[in-house]
Amino acid sequence: MRNIVPSTFWKRIALGLIVISIIFRFSSLNTKLYWYDEAYTSLRLAGYTATEMVADLNTKSLLTPQDFLKYQQLNSDRHLIDTIKGLAVEEAQLPPLYFSLVRLWAQLWGSSIMAVRSLSALLSLLSFPLIYWLMQELCFSLTIAEKNTASWLGVAFLATSPYQLIYAQEARPYGLWVATILLATTCLMRAIRLGTINSWLLYSLGLTLGLYTQLLTFLVIIAHSVFVAIKTGLYWSKIGKSYLFAVGLSLIALIPWAITIYFNLGSAAQAIAWRKDDSPALASKIIRFSSNLVGNITRQFIDFNLGNTSPKLYLLFFALVMLGIVSLVIYSLYLVGRELGDQGKLVLCLAFIPWLIIVLIDLGTGNNRASVSRYLMPCWLSIQIAVAYLFAHKINSIHPGIKANSFKFTPTKFAWFWQGILSLILCLGLLSYGTMNSTVVWWSHRLNYNNPQIAEIVNQSDRPLILSKIDMNIVTLSHRLADKVRIKPVETSFPTIESEFTDIFLYIPEELISGFQTNPNYQIQPFPNMRIVEPYSPSFWKVSKR
C-alpha cells in the first residue's frame, strides 16, 4: 500500500466532506419551516416595518395568505434605504450589513424562501477557508504535518457540524457572523505574528465587518482583549498599542450605527426583552441551564432532534453520546491550554469569556439569554477548534497508509483508537445531516414548531377560517397556507363570524387565550399532540358554536 502522510489523507477526507456539506447546505431550502425570525428578515428586505404591516392588515375584515405575503416580497415602491430604516426604527440591535446584502441579493434572484436562504448557504461557505487559515495561525509553531492535519480536521468538523448546517440554511445573519468571527480571530493572530500596520488594519476590518453583522461581536472583542492582556502582561507594548489602535478604528467605524441605536434605544430594548426567566426556583434554573449547555455542546457534532417524546432507548443512547462528547470537549480544552501556548490561551478565551459574560448579565437582569445558543457562536467555534487540535495531536503519526510500531510503547500507541473515534463522530455528523434534510422542523424552530401540522389541518378543510392576532406568527404560517384559507384579525375576544365557513380555527398567543374561553356563543377545543415548547408560541384551537 502506498504511504500517505496524515495531513494529505485528512485533506482528502475534508475536501470530500466539503462537497457533501455544500450539497446539504443547498438542499431542501424551500421545504423547511420558514420561522418567526426568518419572516422578519423577509419583512426587512421588502422594506416594510411591522407597525405598517399590522396597521394595514387590521383594517380589513377578511384576509388571504397573499395579503400577508405582500410584506414578504420585493416591492418596486420600497428600496434599500427602506430596509435600513426598518431596522433602525424597530430592530436597531441588528446591524444592517446582512440585511443590506439580502436585499441586494433578492433584487438579483428574487425574494422566494429558496432565494433568500441561498444567500446564507453561500455566505456559510466562507467559513471553510477561514477556519483552515485560523488553524494554520493557531498551530504556526507546530510541525508542518501536525499543523496541516489540525487545519484539515478543523474544516472536517465544520463541514459535518449539524449546528452549523442549521444556521447555514436560515435567513438570518449567523452564517455570516461565523465567517467574521473566524476572519477577525485569524487576523489577530496574524497581526501579532507579523506586527505590520497592514496586518493590524486587516484585523480592524474583520472586527468592523463582525460588528456590522452582529453586535455580539463585542463578546469577541472582549475575549480578544483578555487574550492580548494576558500575552502582553498588561505592559504598554507595541502589540498592546497596535491592538488598541485597531479596535479603536472599528469602534469609530461603528459610530453611525451606534447613533442610530441611541435614538431608537426603546424599540431595540423591547425587541430583546423576550428572554425573561420566570422560573422562581434556583435549582430548576441550574438544571435547565446545565441541560441546555450540555445539549448545545453535543449539537456541534451530533444532532438527531431528540426530545422528551422520543423513544426512551434513543434518549438513553444519546445521553451516553452526550457524556462522551462533553468529556471529549473538556479534555480538548485542557490539552489546548496545556500544549498550544499563547494560541491555546486565545482558544480558551473565546470558549469561556463570551459565555461567562452572558451568564453574568443573565444573573443581574433575570434574563435567560445563555440558553439562546446562537448568541454563543464564538464558544462553539472554539470547541470545534479545540477538538480538531486534540485529534490532530493524537493521530498525527499514524494513518491508514503507515503501519504502526507495535513493539514499542509510544505516545501514538492508541492512535488507531483516536482515529476510530474521529471517524465515528464525523459519520454521526453526516447521519445528522441526513436526518435534518428529511425533516421539516427542528429544535431551533420551536417557536413555530407546530406550523406544518397546523397548515396541514387547515388546508384539508373546504372553507377554512383562521381567527388570529396580526403578528409575525400568522405571517410565518401564511407561507404554508392554501389560497382558499381566510384569516380574520382578532385581539382578545371573538368577532362576528360569517356563516360561509365550514371550519373555524383560533391561532393565538397562549397569554391571550382566556378572553376566548369565556365566550357564551363559542367554545374552543385544543388539538392533541400540539407541542407548546415556548411560552410565546401561538396555540391552536378548534372553534365551534355552543
XYZ file of C-alpha atoms in Angstrom:
546
model
C 0.000 0.000 0.000
C 1.354 3.388 -0.994
C 2.196 5.505 2.027
C 0.232 8.722 2.527
C 1.272 11.368 5.024
C -1.507 12.012 7.574
C -2.182 15.616 6.537
C -2.697 14.531 2.912
C -5.099 11.771 3.952
C -7.215 14.131 6.060
C -7.054 16.781 3.360
C -8.776 14.337 1.002
C -11.340 13.454 3.664
C -12.012 17.133 4.433
C -12.401 18.079 0.760
C -14.866 15.236 0.290
C -16.804 16.374 3.355
C -16.903 19.941 1.999
C -18.552 18.656 -1.182
C -21.136 16.729 0.856
C -21.683 19.741 3.107
C -22.279 22.035 0.125
C -24.875 19.613 -1.247
C -26.728 19.524 2.077
C -26.483 23.297 2.560
C -28.380 23.921 -0.670
C -30.829 21.019 -0.261
C -34.435 21.400 0.939
C -34.126 25.165 1.377
C -37.727 25.722 0.316
C -39.293 22.859 2.288
C -38.018 23.545 5.804
C -40.149 25.668 8.106
C -39.751 29.399 7.495
C -39.995 30.510 11.081
C -40.630 33.728 13.030
C -37.169 35.325 12.793
C -36.839 34.499 9.101
C -40.213 36.113 8.407
C -38.760 39.271 9.940
C -35.831 39.013 7.511
C -38.281 38.948 4.588
C -40.171 41.883 6.110
C -36.910 43.842 6.219
C -35.833 43.019 2.663
C -39.321 44.047 1.480
C -38.701 47.428 3.091
C -41.686 47.438 5.459
C -41.981 47.785 9.211
C -44.090 45.528 11.402
C -46.072 48.586 12.521
C -47.042 49.366 8.924
C -47.999 45.765 8.266
C -50.165 45.376 11.379
C -51.903 48.721 10.869
C -52.738 47.912 7.250
C -53.919 44.344 7.778
C -56.070 45.206 10.790
C -58.185 47.496 8.603
C -59.521 44.515 6.627
C -62.231 42.164 7.862
C -61.015 39.131 5.904
C -57.520 38.381 4.655
C -55.918 35.852 2.338
C -52.427 34.378 2.704
C -51.325 36.595 -0.184
C -52.234 39.684 1.840
C -49.549 38.670 4.334
C -47.027 37.572 1.730
C -47.138 41.054 0.195
C -44.962 42.077 3.149
C -42.513 39.235 2.497
C -41.646 40.080 -1.095
C -39.886 42.801 -3.028
C -41.963 45.816 -3.915
C -40.982 48.408 -6.508
C -42.101 51.170 -4.126
C -39.554 50.149 -1.473
C -35.777 50.382 -1.711
C -32.596 49.502 0.185
C -32.908 52.628 2.308
C -36.322 51.377 3.495
C -34.697 48.130 4.605
C -32.179 50.049 6.703
C -34.869 52.407 8.050
C -36.993 49.440 9.145
C -34.062 48.011 11.081
C -33.237 51.375 12.629
C -36.781 52.023 13.815
C -37.776 48.558 15.076
C -34.621 46.423 15.480
C -31.666 48.739 15.888
C -29.885 45.982 17.834
C -29.421 44.257 14.459
C -26.745 45.951 12.310
C -27.504 46.438 8.603
C -24.757 44.505 6.769
C -26.513 41.154 6.337
C -29.930 42.715 5.696
C -28.485 45.028 3.063
C -26.828 42.059 1.378
C -30.024 40.015 1.418
C -31.966 42.946 -0.063
C -29.457 43.291 -2.919
C -29.408 39.519 -3.368
C -33.221 39.453 -3.633
C -33.104 42.159 -6.293
C -30.965 39.784 -8.375
C -32.539 36.400 -7.626
C -35.976 37.131 -6.209
C -37.427 37.026 -2.701
C -38.635 33.421 -2.544
C -37.722 31.360 0.500
C -35.166 29.389 -1.509
C -33.562 32.530 -2.933
C -33.304 34.286 0.434
C -31.912 31.246 2.229
C -29.438 30.507 -0.553
C -27.519 33.667 0.373
C -26.970 32.330 3.904
C -25.844 28.996 2.483
C -23.427 30.759 0.154
C -22.014 33.006 2.886
C -21.515 29.993 5.160
C -19.047 28.544 2.640
C -16.620 31.329 3.542
C -16.098 29.575 6.865
C -14.253 26.631 5.305
C -11.159 28.504 4.051
C -11.302 30.795 7.082
C -11.192 28.011 9.672
C -8.324 26.402 7.733
C -6.466 29.728 7.834
C -7.192 30.154 11.538
C -5.923 26.661 12.355
C -2.750 27.427 10.393
C -2.168 30.519 12.540
C -3.041 28.781 15.818
C -0.726 25.872 15.031
C 2.013 28.000 13.474
C 4.690 26.747 15.881
C 3.902 23.043 15.332
C 5.371 20.709 12.750
C 4.027 21.053 9.228
C 2.355 17.637 9.409
C 0.578 18.357 12.683
C -0.372 21.878 11.617
C -1.866 20.710 8.319
C -3.649 17.780 9.947
C -5.209 20.085 12.550
C -6.240 22.548 9.832
C -7.975 19.944 7.697
C -9.655 18.397 10.728
C -10.969 21.859 11.646
C -12.503 22.027 8.184
C -13.878 18.489 8.542
C -15.617 19.239 11.841
C -17.119 22.450 10.492
C -18.276 20.638 7.351
C -20.083 17.945 9.372
C -21.423 20.114 12.193
C -25.233 19.848 12.265
C -25.337 23.031 14.312
C -23.542 24.974 11.596
C -25.876 23.484 8.988
C -28.907 24.903 10.823
C -27.677 28.468 10.557
C -26.202 27.982 7.088
C -29.757 27.325 5.883
C -31.502 30.045 7.870
C -32.295 33.502 6.515
C -30.534 35.243 9.385
C -27.053 36.785 9.871
C -25.468 33.918 11.833
C -23.753 32.185 8.911
C -22.054 35.466 8.027
C -21.254 36.090 11.690
C -19.382 32.776 11.880
C -17.226 33.885 8.942
C -16.444 37.266 10.532
C -15.541 35.660 13.878
C -13.091 33.348 12.139
C -11.723 36.188 9.994
C -11.162 38.584 12.914
C -9.554 35.931 15.122
C -7.260 34.779 12.326
C -6.246 38.347 11.545
C -5.488 38.970 15.219
C -3.060 36.039 15.373
C -1.503 37.079 12.084
C -1.135 40.713 13.192
C 0.561 39.668 16.440
C 2.917 37.418 14.477
C 3.791 39.920 11.714
C 3.392 43.184 13.597
C 2.839 45.235 10.416
C 0.394 48.119 10.065
C -1.373 46.379 7.180
C -1.950 43.252 9.264
C -3.489 45.320 12.067
C -5.663 47.211 9.574
C -6.890 43.862 8.237
C -7.764 42.831 11.802
C -9.680 46.092 12.238
C -11.576 45.395 9.014
C -12.515 41.930 10.277
C -13.846 43.381 13.543
C -15.782 46.074 11.689
C -17.454 43.520 9.437
C -18.317 41.500 12.520
C -19.799 44.497 14.351
C -21.919 45.437 11.336
C -23.120 41.827 11.119
C -23.887 41.143 14.790
C -23.341 43.432 17.780
C -22.487 40.383 19.875
C -19.100 40.693 18.189
C -18.367 42.833 21.252
C -18.083 39.500 23.106
C -15.352 38.516 20.656
C -13.585 41.855 21.196
C -13.654 41.356 24.967
C -12.249 37.822 24.581
C -9.514 39.135 22.267
C -8.758 41.928 24.733
C -8.322 39.497 27.607
C -6.019 37.386 25.455
C -3.889 40.385 24.459
C -3.725 41.499 28.101
C -2.521 38.027 29.140
C 0.012 37.891 26.319
C 1.470 41.349 26.984
C 1.226 41.145 30.774
C -0.617 44.497 30.722
C 2.617 46.229 29.712
C 2.383 49.157 27.297
C 3.956 47.160 24.475
C 3.865 47.535 20.706
C 1.302 44.728 20.472
C -0.932 46.423 23.014
C -0.728 49.797 21.285
C -1.419 48.277 17.874
C -4.322 46.284 19.249
C -5.965 49.324 20.809
C -5.437 51.246 17.568
C -7.162 48.511 15.528
C -10.090 48.147 17.929
C -10.418 51.923 18.123
C -10.734 52.149 14.335
C -13.505 49.532 14.390
C -15.394 51.361 17.118
C -15.095 54.632 15.200
C -16.479 52.872 12.112
C -19.463 51.728 14.194
C -20.372 55.263 15.317
C -23.045 55.838 12.624
C -24.976 52.759 13.717
C -24.301 53.488 17.404
C -26.038 56.846 16.914
C -28.943 55.013 15.298
C -29.206 52.722 18.326
C -29.103 55.694 20.688
C -32.060 57.390 19.011
C -34.044 54.121 18.844
C -32.993 52.635 22.164
C -36.547 51.976 23.333
C -37.515 49.794 20.376
C -34.174 47.978 20.487
C -34.621 47.205 24.197
C -38.178 45.997 23.591
C -37.025 43.725 20.768
C -34.569 41.888 23.040
C -36.735 41.814 26.181
C -38.382 38.474 25.400
C -35.892 36.191 27.149
C -37.033 36.671 30.741
C -36.570 33.692 33.030
C -39.780 33.360 35.050
C -38.708 30.249 36.932
C -38.559 31.107 40.665
C -36.533 28.125 41.840
C -32.756 28.382 41.636
C -32.412 24.599 41.381
C -34.668 24.424 38.323
C -32.723 27.253 36.684
C -29.433 25.442 37.253
C -30.811 22.169 35.904
C -32.245 23.818 32.806
C -29.090 25.832 32.223
C -26.856 22.749 32.583
C -29.005 20.628 30.263
C -29.013 23.402 27.647
C -25.239 23.739 27.875
C -24.597 20.015 27.521
C -27.113 19.754 24.686
C -25.609 22.676 22.785
C -22.084 21.315 23.116
C -23.211 17.956 21.751
C -25.089 19.552 18.842
C -21.831 20.929 17.482
C -21.047 17.376 16.387
C -24.227 15.255 16.561
C -27.910 16.197 16.477
C -30.921 13.948 15.863
C -33.551 16.389 17.202
C -34.433 14.147 20.130
C -36.805 15.446 22.788
C -38.986 14.332 25.666
C -41.345 12.493 23.311
C -38.564 10.429 21.679
C -38.280 6.692 22.476
C -36.503 6.071 25.763
C -33.949 3.774 24.141
C -32.921 6.590 21.781
C -32.702 9.019 24.688
C -30.524 6.601 26.665
C -28.177 6.132 23.720
C -27.973 9.872 23.112
C -27.334 10.532 26.819
C -24.274 8.286 26.590
C -23.177 10.079 23.422
C -23.594 13.448 25.145
C -21.492 12.274 28.076
C -18.763 11.133 25.708
C -18.820 14.358 23.657
C -18.723 16.617 26.714
C -15.838 14.603 28.197
C -14.007 14.875 24.889
C -14.539 18.646 24.774
C -13.302 19.133 28.345
C -10.179 17.123 27.585
C -9.673 19.045 24.323
C -9.810 22.416 26.059
C -7.398 21.165 28.720
C -4.975 19.891 26.082
C -5.149 23.103 24.050
C -4.438 25.193 27.125
C -1.521 22.959 28.102
C 0.107 22.308 24.722
C -0.650 25.237 22.437
C 0.937 28.114 24.363
C -0.376 31.608 23.664
C -2.560 30.330 20.848
C -4.216 27.956 23.290
C -4.970 30.876 25.608
C -6.832 32.595 22.757
C -8.955 29.496 22.154
C -9.795 29.297 25.860
C -10.665 32.999 25.988
C -13.093 32.589 23.105
C -14.557 29.446 24.640
C -15.256 30.821 28.125
C -15.397 34.623 28.182
C -18.449 35.218 25.918
C -20.337 32.533 27.822
C -19.300 33.949 31.194
C -20.336 37.491 30.230
C -23.808 36.424 29.106
C -24.301 34.303 32.239
C -23.331 37.229 34.478
C -25.695 39.535 32.591
C -28.475 36.971 32.992
C -27.856 36.749 36.736
C -28.015 40.513 37.031
C -31.075 41.088 34.841
C -33.119 37.928 35.337
C -32.902 37.086 31.647
C -32.203 33.706 30.099
C -30.124 34.585 27.063
C -27.455 31.992 27.860
C -29.985 29.395 26.685
C -30.084 31.005 23.225
C -27.276 29.003 21.698
C -26.768 31.195 18.622
C -25.621 34.065 20.866
C -22.657 31.908 21.905
C -21.313 31.179 18.440
C -17.697 32.129 19.393
C -17.770 29.477 22.137
C -18.960 26.721 19.807
C -16.338 27.549 17.182
C -13.643 27.418 19.870
C -14.839 23.999 20.961
C -14.631 22.660 17.417
C -11.132 24.121 17.057
C -10.018 22.515 20.328
C -11.394 19.104 19.348
C -9.718 19.339 15.935
C -6.391 20.023 17.644
C -6.924 17.102 20.041
C -7.394 14.612 17.237
C -4.509 16.042 15.212
C -2.328 15.673 18.284
C -3.396 12.078 18.838
C -3.428 10.653 15.319
C -0.795 12.676 13.520
C 1.828 9.932 13.304
C -0.432 7.087 12.270
C -2.940 6.668 9.447
C -4.200 4.005 7.051
C -1.077 4.188 4.895
C 1.521 3.711 7.632
C 1.954 0.638 9.770
C 2.165 1.326 13.495
C 5.145 0.202 15.504
C 3.610 -2.417 17.807
C 6.864 -3.271 19.623
C 7.356 -0.008 21.489
C 5.078 1.940 23.799
C 4.980 5.434 22.306
C 2.549 8.395 22.551
C 0.903 7.040 19.382
C 0.178 3.619 20.892
C -3.584 4.293 20.864
C -3.635 6.434 17.736
C -5.856 3.941 15.906
C -8.352 4.239 18.760
C -8.466 8.022 18.337
C -8.797 7.663 14.600
C -11.779 5.377 15.145
C -13.442 7.884 17.485
C -12.821 10.659 14.969
C -14.352 8.622 12.141
C -17.365 7.790 14.305
C -18.016 11.467 15.148
C -17.729 12.535 11.523
C -20.065 9.739 10.415
C -22.628 10.622 13.092
C -22.419 14.234 11.923
C -23.258 13.127 8.373
C -26.123 10.971 9.689
C -27.387 14.068 11.480
C -27.265 15.898 8.147
C -29.390 13.179 6.561
C -31.959 13.380 9.342
C -32.127 17.168 9.113
C -32.503 17.086 5.348
C -35.630 14.911 5.584
C -37.244 16.848 8.450
C -39.358 19.985 8.038
C -38.937 21.350 11.583
C -36.022 21.232 14.001
C -35.498 22.239 17.627
C -34.273 25.674 16.510
C -37.757 26.397 15.090
C -39.550 25.626 18.331
C -41.447 28.934 18.469
C -43.403 27.815 15.373
C -42.817 24.095 15.767
C -46.470 23.203 15.094
C -46.917 25.259 11.922
C -46.553 22.395 9.397
C -49.106 20.304 11.296
C -51.444 23.291 11.683
C -51.214 24.156 7.974
C -51.992 20.564 7.014
C -55.127 20.534 9.206
C -56.368 23.895 7.905
C -55.635 23.162 4.243
C -57.692 19.957 4.389
C -60.863 21.928 5.213
C -63.255 23.019 2.449
C -63.742 26.633 3.514
C -61.481 27.289 6.499
C -61.311 30.457 8.574
C -58.491 31.266 10.993
C -59.035 33.790 13.750
C -55.649 35.252 14.562
C -53.862 38.191 16.036
C -51.943 40.027 13.323
C -48.319 39.397 14.183
C -45.314 37.628 12.726
C -46.612 34.208 13.810
C -49.533 34.310 11.372
C -47.208 35.742 8.699
C -44.972 32.713 9.192
C -47.953 30.352 8.970
C -49.226 32.060 5.805
C -46.222 30.708 3.889
C -47.761 27.223 4.210
C -51.475 28.034 3.801
C -53.544 27.321 0.690
C -55.126 30.207 -1.205
C -58.637 29.147 -0.104
C -57.842 29.897 3.556
C -59.195 33.116 5.031
C -57.829 34.896 8.105
C -59.840 37.240 10.319
C -57.982 39.643 12.628
C -58.786 39.321 16.345
C -57.284 40.659 19.541
C -58.750 39.399 22.820
C -62.302 38.182 22.014
C -64.462 36.682 19.280
C -65.564 38.951 16.421
C -68.673 38.462 14.294
C -68.065 35.304 12.269
C -69.581 34.846 8.807
C -71.632 31.686 8.223
C -69.962 30.725 4.943
C -67.058 28.854 6.579
C -67.129 25.126 7.249
C -64.315 25.071 9.800
C -63.162 27.779 12.170
C -59.802 27.792 13.938
C -58.197 30.017 16.545
C -54.465 30.743 16.285
C -53.483 32.986 19.151
C -50.648 33.522 21.662
C -51.193 31.472 24.822
C -51.359 34.538 27.078
C -54.414 35.884 25.187
C -56.478 32.711 25.254
C -58.516 33.484 28.399
C -60.688 36.044 26.584
C -61.860 33.366 24.153
C -62.578 30.656 26.728
C -65.411 32.559 28.430
C -67.445 33.480 25.345
C -71.134 32.410 25.706
C -71.618 31.745 21.981
C -68.493 29.830 21.051
C -66.359 27.163 22.639
C -62.806 26.232 21.821
C -61.104 22.870 21.973
C -57.345 22.281 21.730
C -55.887 19.949 19.177
C -53.986 16.949 20.573
C -50.270 16.485 20.003
C -49.567 20.201 19.682
C -46.329 20.992 21.467
C -46.164 24.294 23.343
C -42.401 24.472 23.651
C -42.173 28.216 24.286
C -44.438 30.431 26.417
C -44.553 32.750 23.408
C -45.675 30.032 20.997
C -49.133 30.531 19.462
C -51.739 27.949 20.466
C -54.154 26.335 18.008
C -57.812 25.621 18.762
C -60.939 24.328 17.025
C -63.863 26.741 17.328
C -67.498 25.571 17.441
C -70.825 27.050 18.486
C -72.149 26.201 21.920
